Coordinates of C-alpha atoms in Angstrom, one line a residue:
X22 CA 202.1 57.8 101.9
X23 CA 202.5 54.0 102.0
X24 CA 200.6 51.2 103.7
X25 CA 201.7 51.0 107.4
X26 CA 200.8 46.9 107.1
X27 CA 201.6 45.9 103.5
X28 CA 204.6 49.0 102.9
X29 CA 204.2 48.7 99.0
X30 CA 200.5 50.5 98.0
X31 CA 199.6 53.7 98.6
X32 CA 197.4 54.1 101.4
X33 CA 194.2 55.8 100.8
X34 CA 192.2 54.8 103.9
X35 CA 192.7 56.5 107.5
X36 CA 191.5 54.4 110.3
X37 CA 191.4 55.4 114.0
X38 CA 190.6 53.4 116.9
X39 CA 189.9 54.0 120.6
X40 CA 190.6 51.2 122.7
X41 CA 190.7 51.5 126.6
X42 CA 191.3 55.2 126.5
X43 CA 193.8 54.5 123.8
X44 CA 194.0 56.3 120.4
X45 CA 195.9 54.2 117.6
X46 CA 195.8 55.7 113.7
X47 CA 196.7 53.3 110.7
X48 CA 197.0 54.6 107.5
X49 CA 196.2 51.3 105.0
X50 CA 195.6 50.5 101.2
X51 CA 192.2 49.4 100.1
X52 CA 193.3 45.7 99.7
X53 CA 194.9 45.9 103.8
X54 CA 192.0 47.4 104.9
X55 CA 189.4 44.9 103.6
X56 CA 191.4 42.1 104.8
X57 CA 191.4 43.5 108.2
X58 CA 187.6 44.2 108.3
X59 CA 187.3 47.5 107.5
X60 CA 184.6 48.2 104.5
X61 CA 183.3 51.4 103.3
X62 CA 180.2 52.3 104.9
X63 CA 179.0 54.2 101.8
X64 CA 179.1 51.3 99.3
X65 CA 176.8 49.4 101.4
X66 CA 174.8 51.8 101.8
X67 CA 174.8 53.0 98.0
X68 CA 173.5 49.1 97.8
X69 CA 170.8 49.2 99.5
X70 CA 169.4 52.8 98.4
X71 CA 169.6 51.4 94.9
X72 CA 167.6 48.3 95.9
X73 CA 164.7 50.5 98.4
X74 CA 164.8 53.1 94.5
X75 CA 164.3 49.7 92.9
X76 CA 161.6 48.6 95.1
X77 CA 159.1 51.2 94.2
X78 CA 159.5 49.8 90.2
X79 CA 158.4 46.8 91.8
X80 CA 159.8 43.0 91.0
X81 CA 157.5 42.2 87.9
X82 CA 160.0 41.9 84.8
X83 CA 158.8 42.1 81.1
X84 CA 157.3 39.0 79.7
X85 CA 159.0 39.0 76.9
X86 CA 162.0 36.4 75.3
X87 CA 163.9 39.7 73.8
X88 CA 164.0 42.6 76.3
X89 CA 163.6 46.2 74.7
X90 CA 166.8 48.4 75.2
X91 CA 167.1 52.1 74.8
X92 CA 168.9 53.2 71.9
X93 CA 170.8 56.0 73.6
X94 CA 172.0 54.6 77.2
X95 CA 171.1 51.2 76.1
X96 CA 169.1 50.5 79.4
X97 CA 165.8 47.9 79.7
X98 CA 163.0 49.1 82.1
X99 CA 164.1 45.3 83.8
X100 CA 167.5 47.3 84.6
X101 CA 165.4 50.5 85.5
X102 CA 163.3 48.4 87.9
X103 CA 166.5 46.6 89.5
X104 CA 168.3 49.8 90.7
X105 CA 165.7 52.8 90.5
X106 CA 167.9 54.5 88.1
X107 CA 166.4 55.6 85.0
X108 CA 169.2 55.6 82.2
X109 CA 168.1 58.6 80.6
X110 CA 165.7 61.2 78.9
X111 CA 165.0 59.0 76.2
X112 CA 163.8 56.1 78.5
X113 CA 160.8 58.1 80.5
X114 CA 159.3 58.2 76.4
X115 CA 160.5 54.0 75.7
X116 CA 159.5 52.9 78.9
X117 CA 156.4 55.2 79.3
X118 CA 153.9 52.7 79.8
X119 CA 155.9 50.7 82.6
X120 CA 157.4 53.7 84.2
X121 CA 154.1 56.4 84.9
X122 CA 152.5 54.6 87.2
X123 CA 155.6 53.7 89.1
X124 CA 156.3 57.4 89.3
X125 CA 152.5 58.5 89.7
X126 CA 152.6 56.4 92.9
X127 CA 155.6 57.6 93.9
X128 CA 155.3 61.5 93.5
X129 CA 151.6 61.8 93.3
X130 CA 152.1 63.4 89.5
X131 CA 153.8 62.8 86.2
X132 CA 154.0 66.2 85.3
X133 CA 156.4 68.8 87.1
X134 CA 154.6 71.4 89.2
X135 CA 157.1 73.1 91.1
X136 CA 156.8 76.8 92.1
X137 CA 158.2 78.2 88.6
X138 CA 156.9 75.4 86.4
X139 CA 153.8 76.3 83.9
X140 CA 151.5 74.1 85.0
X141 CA 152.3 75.6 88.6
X142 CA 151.3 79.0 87.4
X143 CA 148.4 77.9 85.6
X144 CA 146.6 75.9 88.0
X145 CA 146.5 79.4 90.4
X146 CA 142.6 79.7 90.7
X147 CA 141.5 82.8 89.1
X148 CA 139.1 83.7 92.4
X149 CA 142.1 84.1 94.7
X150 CA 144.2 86.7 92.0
X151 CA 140.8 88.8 91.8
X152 CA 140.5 88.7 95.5
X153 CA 143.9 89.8 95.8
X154 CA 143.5 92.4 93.2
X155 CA 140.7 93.7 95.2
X156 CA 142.3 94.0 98.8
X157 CA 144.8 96.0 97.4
X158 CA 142.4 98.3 95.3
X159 CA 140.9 98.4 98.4
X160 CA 144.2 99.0 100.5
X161 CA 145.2 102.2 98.2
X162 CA 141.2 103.3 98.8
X163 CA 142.3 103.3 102.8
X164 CA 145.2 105.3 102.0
X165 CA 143.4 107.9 100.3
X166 CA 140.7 108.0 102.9
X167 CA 143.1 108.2 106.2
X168 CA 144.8 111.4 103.7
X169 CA 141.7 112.8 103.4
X170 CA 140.8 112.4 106.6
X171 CA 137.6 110.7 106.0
X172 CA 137.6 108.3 109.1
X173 CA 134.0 106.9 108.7
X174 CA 134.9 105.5 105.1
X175 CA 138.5 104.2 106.5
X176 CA 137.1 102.1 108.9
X177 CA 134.6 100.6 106.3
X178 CA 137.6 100.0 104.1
X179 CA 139.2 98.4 107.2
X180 CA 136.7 96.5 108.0
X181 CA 135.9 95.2 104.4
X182 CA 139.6 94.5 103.9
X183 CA 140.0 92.1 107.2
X184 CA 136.8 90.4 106.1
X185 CA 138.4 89.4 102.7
X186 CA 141.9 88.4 104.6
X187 CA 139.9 86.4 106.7

């Protein structure tokens, strides 16, 4: 589909407009569209995002003549700290010193701990697995005792197993 203003790009930008109760729709080219006002709302946006990532690097550059650039991406922790992006994998081990406490601040740790992580799974205090272990030795013990119809020793199970779920 053309430009309904210019007639010779392709459009690729769909404006509607409500003015009075009245609906118009223009279909324009990038280059119509910016000359009439019209601006995409997500490149501003991406702008500023980069800028509040950027922020948390704060605005203190290197002081030195020649900056240090990642041999992979070929990034400098000055680039890193002007648009929050880290370049790559390589730069979190070149830029270690300037970027941990950046990311420390940020996300409390510099070492993953999600749900599935090792560190997670390690850091589980050995008090709360026994405790576990022993409300449901002590569950199966209930079982047994209601079976056997031993009432008296069920509610002492019961009893001993809400104190530990408490």
């Amino acid at each position: 589909m053309k430009c309904q203003r210019c007639g010779s790009n392709n459009a690729n930008t769909h404006i509607k407009t409500i003015i009075n109760g009245e609906l118009k729709e223009y279909d324009l080219c990038s280059e119509c569209a910016h000359k009439m006002g019209y601006t995409s709302v997500f490149s501003e946006m991406e702008n500023d995002f980069s800028g509040f990532l950027g922020s948390f690097f704060g605005n203190v550059l290197p002081a030195r003549t020649q900056a240090t650039r990642c041999e992979f991406c070929g990034s400098t922790y000055s680039e890193i700290a002007k648009t929050g992006h880290v370049g790559c994998a390589n730069c979190y081990e070149l830029f270690a010193d300037q970027l941990y406490p950046s990311i420390r601040r940020i996300h409390g740790n510099t070492t993953h701990c999600g749900k599935n992580s090792v560190a997670a799974r390690s850091a589980q205090k050995p008090a709360e697995e026994t405790k576990e272990s022993k409300i449901n030795a002590l569950k199966e013990q209930l079982d047994k005792a209601v079976k056997e119809q031993n009432f008296e020793r069920a509610a002492e199970l019961r009893d001993e197993i809400k104190g530990l779920e408490a």
